Short mmCIF file of C-alpha atoms and ligand atoms in Angstrom, two decimals:
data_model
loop_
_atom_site.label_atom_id
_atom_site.label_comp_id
_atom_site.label_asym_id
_atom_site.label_seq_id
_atom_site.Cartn_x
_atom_site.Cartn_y
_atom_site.Cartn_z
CA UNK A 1 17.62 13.05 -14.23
CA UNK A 2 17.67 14.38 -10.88
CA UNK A 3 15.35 13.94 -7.50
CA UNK A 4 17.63 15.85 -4.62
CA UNK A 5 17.98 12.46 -3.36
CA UNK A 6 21.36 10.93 -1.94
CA UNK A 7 21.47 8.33 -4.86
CA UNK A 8 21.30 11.13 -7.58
CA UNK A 9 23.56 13.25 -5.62
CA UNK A 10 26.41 10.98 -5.74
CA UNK A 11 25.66 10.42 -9.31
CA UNK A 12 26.36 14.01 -10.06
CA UNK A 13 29.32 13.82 -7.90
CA UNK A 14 30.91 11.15 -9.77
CA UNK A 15 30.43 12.74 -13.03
CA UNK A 16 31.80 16.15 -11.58
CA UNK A 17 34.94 13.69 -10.48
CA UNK A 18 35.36 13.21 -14.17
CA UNK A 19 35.31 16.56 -15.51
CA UNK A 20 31.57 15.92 -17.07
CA UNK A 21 29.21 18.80 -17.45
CA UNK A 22 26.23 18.75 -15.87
CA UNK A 23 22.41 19.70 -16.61
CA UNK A 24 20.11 18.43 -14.10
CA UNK A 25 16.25 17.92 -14.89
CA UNK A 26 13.95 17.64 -12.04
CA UNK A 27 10.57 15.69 -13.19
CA UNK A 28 7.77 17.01 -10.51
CA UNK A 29 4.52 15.96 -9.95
CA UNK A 30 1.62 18.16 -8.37
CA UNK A 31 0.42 15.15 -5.79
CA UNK A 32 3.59 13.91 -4.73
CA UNK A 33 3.42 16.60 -1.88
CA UNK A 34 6.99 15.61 -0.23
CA UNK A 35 9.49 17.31 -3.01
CA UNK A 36 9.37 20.61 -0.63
CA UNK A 37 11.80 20.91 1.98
CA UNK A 38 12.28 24.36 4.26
CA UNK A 39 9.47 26.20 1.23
CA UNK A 40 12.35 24.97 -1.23
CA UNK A 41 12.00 22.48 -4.35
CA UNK A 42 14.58 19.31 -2.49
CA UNK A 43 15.73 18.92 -5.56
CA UNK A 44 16.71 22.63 -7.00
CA UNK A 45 18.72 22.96 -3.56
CA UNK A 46 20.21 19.81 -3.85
CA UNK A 47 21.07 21.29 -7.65
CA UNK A 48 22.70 24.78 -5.71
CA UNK A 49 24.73 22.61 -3.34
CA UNK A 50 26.45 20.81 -6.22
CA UNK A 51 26.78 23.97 -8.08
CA UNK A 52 24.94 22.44 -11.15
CA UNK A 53 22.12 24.13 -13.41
CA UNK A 54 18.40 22.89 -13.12
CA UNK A 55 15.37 22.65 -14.98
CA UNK A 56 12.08 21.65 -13.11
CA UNK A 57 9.61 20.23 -14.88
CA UNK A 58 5.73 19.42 -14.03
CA UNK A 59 4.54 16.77 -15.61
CA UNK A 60 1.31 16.14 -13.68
CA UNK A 61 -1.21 16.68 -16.02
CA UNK A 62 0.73 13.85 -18.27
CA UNK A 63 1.20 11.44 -15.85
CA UNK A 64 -2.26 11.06 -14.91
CA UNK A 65 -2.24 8.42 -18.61
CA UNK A 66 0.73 6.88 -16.65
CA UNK A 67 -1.01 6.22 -13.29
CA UNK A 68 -4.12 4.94 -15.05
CA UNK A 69 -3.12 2.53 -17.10
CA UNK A 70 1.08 1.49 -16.90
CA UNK A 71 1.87 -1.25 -19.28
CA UNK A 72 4.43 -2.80 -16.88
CA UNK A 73 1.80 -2.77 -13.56
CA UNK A 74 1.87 -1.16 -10.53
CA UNK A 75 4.23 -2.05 -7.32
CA UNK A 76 3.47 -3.06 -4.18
CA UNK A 77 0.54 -0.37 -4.21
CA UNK A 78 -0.34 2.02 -7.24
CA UNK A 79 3.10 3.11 -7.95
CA UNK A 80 3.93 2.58 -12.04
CA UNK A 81 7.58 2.41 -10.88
CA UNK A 82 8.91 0.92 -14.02
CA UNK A 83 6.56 2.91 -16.55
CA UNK A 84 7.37 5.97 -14.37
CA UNK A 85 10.87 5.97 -15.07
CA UNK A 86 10.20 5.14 -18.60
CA UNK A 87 8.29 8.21 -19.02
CA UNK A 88 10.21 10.80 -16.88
CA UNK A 89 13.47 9.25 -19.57
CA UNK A 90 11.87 10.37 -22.59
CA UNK A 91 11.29 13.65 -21.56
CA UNK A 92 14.60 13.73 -20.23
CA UNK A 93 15.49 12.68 -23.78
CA UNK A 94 13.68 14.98 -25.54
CA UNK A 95 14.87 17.66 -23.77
CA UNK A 96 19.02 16.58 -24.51
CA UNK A 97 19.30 18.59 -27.64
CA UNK A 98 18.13 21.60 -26.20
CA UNK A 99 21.02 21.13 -23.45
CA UNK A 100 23.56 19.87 -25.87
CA UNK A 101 23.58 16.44 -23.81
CA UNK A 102 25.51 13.57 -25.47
CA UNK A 103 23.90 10.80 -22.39
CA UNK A 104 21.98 10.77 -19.47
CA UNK A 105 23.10 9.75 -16.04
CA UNK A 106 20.82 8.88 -13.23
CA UNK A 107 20.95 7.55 -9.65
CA UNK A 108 19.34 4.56 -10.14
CA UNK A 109 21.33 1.54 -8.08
CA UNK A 110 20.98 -2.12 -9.13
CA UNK A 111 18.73 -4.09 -7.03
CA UNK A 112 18.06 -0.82 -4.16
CA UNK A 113 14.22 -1.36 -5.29
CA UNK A 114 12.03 -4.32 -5.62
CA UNK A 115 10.44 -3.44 -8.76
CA UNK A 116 12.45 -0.58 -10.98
CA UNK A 117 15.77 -1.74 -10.12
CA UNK A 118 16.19 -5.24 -10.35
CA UNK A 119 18.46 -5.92 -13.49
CA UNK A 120 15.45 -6.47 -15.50
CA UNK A 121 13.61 -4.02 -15.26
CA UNK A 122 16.57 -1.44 -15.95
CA UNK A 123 17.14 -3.25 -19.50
CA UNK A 124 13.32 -2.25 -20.02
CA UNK A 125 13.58 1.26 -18.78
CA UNK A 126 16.96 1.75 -20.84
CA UNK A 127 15.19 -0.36 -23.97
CA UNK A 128 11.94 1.53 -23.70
CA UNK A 129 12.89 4.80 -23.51
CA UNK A 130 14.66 4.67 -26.73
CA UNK A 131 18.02 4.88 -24.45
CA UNK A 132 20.19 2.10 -25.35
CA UNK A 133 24.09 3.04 -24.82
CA UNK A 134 23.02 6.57 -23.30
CA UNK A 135 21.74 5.95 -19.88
CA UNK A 136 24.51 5.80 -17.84
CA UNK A 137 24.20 4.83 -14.08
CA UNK A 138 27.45 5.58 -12.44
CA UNK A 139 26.55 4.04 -9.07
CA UNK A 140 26.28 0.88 -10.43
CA UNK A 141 27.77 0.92 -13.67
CA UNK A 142 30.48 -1.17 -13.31
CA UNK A 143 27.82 -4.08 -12.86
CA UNK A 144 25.94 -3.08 -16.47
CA UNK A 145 26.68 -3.32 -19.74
CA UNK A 146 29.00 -0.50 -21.14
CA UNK A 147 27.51 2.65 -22.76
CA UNK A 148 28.40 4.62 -25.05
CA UNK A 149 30.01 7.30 -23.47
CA UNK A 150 32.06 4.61 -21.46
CA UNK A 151 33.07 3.01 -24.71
CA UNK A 152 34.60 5.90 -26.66
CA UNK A 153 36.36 7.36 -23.42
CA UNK A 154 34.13 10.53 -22.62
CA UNK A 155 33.67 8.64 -19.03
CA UNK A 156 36.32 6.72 -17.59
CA UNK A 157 34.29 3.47 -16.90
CA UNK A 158 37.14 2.40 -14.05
CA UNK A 159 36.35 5.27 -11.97
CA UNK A 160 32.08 4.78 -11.58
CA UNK A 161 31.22 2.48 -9.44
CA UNK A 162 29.54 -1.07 -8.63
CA UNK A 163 27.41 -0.56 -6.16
CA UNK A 164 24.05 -3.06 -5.95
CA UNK A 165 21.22 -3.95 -3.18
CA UNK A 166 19.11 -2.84 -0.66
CA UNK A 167 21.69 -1.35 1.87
CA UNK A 168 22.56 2.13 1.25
CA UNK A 169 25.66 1.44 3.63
CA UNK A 170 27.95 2.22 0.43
CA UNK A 171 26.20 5.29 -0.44
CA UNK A 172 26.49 6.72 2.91
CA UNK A 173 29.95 6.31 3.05
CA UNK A 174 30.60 7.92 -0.11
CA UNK A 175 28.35 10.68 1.40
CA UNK A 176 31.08 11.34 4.24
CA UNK A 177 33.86 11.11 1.78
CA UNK A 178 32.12 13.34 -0.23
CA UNK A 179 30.96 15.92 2.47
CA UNK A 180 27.48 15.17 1.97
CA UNK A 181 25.82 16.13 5.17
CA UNK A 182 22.04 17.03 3.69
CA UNK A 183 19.54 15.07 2.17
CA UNK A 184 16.17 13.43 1.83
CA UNK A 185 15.04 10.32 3.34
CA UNK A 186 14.89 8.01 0.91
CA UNK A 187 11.88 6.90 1.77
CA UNK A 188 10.19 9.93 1.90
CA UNK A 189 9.59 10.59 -2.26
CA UNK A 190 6.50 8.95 -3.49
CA UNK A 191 2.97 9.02 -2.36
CA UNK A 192 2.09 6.76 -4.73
CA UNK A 193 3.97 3.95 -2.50
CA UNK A 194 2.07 4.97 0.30
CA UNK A 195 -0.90 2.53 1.47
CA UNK A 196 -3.48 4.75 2.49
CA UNK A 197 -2.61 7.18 -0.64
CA UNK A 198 -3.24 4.28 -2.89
CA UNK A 199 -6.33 2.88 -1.52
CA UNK A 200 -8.10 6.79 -2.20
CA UNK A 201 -6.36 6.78 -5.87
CA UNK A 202 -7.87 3.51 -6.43
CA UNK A 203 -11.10 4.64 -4.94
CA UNK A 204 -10.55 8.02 -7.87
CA UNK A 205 -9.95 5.62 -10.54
CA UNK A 206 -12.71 3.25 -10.03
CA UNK A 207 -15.35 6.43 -9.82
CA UNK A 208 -13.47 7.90 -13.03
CA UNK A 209 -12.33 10.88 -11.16
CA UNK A 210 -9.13 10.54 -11.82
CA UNK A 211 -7.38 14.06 -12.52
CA UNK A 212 -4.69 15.98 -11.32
CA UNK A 213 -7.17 18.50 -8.79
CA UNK A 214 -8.50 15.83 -7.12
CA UNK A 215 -5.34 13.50 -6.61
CA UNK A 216 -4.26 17.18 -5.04
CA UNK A 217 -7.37 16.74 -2.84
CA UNK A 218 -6.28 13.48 -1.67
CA UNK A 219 -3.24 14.71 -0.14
CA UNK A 220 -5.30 16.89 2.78
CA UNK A 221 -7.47 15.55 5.17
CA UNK A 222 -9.38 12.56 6.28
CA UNK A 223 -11.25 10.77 3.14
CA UNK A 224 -14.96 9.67 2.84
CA UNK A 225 -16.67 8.25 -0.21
CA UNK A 226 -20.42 9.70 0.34
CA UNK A 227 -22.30 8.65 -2.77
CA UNK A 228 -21.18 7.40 -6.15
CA UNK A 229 -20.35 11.19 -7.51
CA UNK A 230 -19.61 12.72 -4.09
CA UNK A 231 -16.69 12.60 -1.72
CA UNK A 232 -15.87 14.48 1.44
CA UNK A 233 -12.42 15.75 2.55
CA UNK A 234 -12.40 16.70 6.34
CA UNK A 235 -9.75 18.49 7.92
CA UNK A 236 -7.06 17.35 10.68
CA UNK A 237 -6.23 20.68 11.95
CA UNK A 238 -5.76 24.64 11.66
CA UNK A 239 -3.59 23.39 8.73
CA UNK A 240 -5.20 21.41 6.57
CA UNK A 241 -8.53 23.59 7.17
CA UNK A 242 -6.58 26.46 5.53
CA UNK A 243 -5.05 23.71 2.72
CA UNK A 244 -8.80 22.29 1.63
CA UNK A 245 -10.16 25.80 1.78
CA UNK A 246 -7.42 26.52 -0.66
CA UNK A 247 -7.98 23.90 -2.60
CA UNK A 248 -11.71 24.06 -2.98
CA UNK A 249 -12.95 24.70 -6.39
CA UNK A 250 -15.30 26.68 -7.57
CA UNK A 251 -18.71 23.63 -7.15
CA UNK A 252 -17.28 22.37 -3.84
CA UNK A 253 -19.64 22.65 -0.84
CA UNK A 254 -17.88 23.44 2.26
CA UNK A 255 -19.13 22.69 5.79
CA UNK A 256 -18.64 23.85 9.55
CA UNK A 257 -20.29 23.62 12.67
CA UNK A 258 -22.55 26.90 13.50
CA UNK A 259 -22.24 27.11 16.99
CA UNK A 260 -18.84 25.35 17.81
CA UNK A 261 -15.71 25.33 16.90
CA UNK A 262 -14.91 22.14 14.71
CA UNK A 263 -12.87 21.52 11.37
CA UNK A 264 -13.52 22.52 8.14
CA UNK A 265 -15.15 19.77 5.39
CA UNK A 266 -15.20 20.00 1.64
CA UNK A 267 -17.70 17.60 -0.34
CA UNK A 268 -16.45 17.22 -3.94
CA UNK A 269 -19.24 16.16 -6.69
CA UNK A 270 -22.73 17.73 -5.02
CA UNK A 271 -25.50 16.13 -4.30
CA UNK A 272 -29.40 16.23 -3.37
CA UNK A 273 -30.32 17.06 0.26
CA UNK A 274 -29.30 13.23 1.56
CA UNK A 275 -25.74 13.49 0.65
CA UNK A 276 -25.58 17.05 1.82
CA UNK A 277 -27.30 15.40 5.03
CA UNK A 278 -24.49 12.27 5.00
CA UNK A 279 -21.67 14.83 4.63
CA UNK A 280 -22.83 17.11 7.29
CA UNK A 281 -23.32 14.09 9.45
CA UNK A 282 -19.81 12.91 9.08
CA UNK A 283 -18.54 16.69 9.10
CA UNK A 284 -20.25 16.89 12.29
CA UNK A 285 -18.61 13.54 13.54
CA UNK A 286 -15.54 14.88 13.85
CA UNK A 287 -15.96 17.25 16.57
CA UNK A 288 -15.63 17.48 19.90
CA UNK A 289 -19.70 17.23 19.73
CA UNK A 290 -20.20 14.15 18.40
CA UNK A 291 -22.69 12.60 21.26
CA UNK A 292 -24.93 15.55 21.40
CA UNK A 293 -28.41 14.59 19.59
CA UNK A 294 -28.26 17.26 16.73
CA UNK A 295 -26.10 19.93 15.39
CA UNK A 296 -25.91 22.68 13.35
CA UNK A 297 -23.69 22.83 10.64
CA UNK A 298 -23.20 25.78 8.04
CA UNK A 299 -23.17 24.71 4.56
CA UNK A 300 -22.38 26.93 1.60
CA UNK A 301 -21.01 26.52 -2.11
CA UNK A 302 -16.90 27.91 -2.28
CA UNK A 303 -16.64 31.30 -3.31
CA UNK A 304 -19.73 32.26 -1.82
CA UNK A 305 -20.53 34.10 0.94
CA UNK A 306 -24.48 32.79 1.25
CA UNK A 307 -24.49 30.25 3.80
CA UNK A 308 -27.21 28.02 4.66
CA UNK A 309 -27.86 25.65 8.26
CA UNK A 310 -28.77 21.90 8.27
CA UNK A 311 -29.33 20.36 11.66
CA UNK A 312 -27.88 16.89 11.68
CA UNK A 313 -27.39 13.61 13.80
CA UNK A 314 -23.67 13.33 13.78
CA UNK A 315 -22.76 10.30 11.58
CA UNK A 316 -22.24 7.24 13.89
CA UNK A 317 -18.68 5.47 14.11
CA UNK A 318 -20.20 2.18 11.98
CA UNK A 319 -21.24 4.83 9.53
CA UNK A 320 -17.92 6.92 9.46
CA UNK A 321 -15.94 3.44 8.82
CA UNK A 322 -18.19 2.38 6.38
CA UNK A 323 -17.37 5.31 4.50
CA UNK A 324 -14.12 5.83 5.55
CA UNK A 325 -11.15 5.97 2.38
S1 SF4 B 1 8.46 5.77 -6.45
FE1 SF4 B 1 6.99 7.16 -7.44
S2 SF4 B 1 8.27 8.72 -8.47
FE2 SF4 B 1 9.60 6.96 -8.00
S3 SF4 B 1 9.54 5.71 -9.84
FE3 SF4 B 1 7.96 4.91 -8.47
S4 SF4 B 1 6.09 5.96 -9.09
FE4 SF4 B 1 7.82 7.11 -9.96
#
């Protein structure tokens, strides 16, 4: 089960060592926007440099059940770390046949992360993913219980490793041994680790919003909760104007000063002629125009080329942090 990261990697590396063919499977998720490196999947050209086969697989639609309710909890913010992995290793599973797999190897270190790692926790993800004896984690093997493919000799158990803990001194070592001179910041992966991220995801799931489209939506712009059904999505810059016009569905209402320039603003879940008001308002905020008594802001429906004008009062600042995600 492969990321791109330096962790899985060295993994791969360690089984190459050994002779052991490799098939790597890359688990991606829609909202996770950081897997893309140079317009390039990290992971598939991780795959190329180590000359290995790879699958990519989406799996957002499923792991929207995962993110709303994980049976082992969430992390330090709304990442199901442990129910994550769980999932992402039975599709891995159920995919080993197809591959002719006999075990599964991943990068996963002892004790590198506070929640998934911890000695614990990798006897659940092994037990609960129906794995027991065919997860093999070479990087820290040595400090885990044999598996099976240790046992009857298809890995040589002396030459994986023991490597456990927070520093990734040992791995970056074996990274100039091995040549390794690209790869991810480790810290880089998940948006679901991310404060801000999980504070609008929480916002999604307490509305009942949650989907894959608009945890998409979350990743562009600045965030405001209008009413109960509405939110807005402003944009930060030439960018992200482009991104949330792109990513503006069909019953979106999109906003933009008439007579200035100023960003683009998407309100997601309508509204009556207050909220319209509210979003314009905030819309209208965040422009260079913000202290003049009114404005005029263009309002029309995505897709559609019939635009309408509101003049607003730009939201105040009270107002813009009230609603602020
Ligand atoms: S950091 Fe994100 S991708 Fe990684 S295990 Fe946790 S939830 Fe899953």
């Amino acid at each position: 089960m492969f990321s791109g990261g330096l962790d899985s990697i060295l993994a791969v590396k360690l089984m190459q060592e050994q002779n052991v063919e490799v098939q790597a499977v890359n688990f991606s998720i829609d909202f996770c926007a950081c897997i893309m490196q140079d317009g390039e999947n990290v992971a598939t050209k991780a795959a190329k440099a180590l000359d290995v086969p790879i699958r990519v697989v989406d799996i957002t639609e499923e792991y929207i059940s995962v993110l709303k309710n994980p049976s082992h909890g969430y992390g330090a913010n709304i990442n199901p770390c442990i129910d994550c992995k769980i999932f992402m290793l039975k599709k891995a599973k159920e995919m080993m046949a197809e591959f002719g797999a006999s075990f599964i190897i991943t990068g996963e270190v002892l004790g590198e992360r506070p929640m998934s790692q911890r000695l614990d926790a990798l006897n659940i993800i092994t037990r609960d993913s129906g794995l027991k004896g065919f997860l093999l984690r070479p990087l820290s093997a040595k400090l885990l219980e044999p598996t099976v493919p240790e046992k009857d000799g298809a890995v040589d158990r002396e030459r994986l490793l023991a490597i456990s803990g927070r520093s990734r001194k040992p791995q970056f070592t074996l990274a100039e041994q091995y040549g390794i001179k690209q790869y991810p910041n480790p810290a880089g992966g998940c948006l679901l680790t991310d404060p801000g991220f999980t504070k609008r995801v929480k916002d999604l799931i307490q509305h009942n919003e949650l989907s894959p489209q608009n945890l998409k939506f979350l990743t562009v712009g600045r965030h405001f909760r209008i009413s109960s059904a509405a939110k807005l999505a402003v944009g930060r810059d030439q960018d992200e104007n482009e991104a949330l016009q792109e990513m503006a569905g069909k019953t979106d209402i999109m906003f933009k000063l008439k007579d200035y320039q100023g960003p683009l603003a998407v309100l997601r879940g309508g509204g009556d002629e207050n909220t319209i008001a509210l979003a314009a308002g905030v819309a209208a905020y965040h422009t260079k125009f913000r202290n003049e008594p009114l404005l005029n802001v263009y309002y029309w429906q995505a897709g559609s080329a019939d635009k309408k004008t509101i003049s607003v009062k730009p939201a105040t600042i009270e107002d813009v942090e009230r609603l602020r995600l």
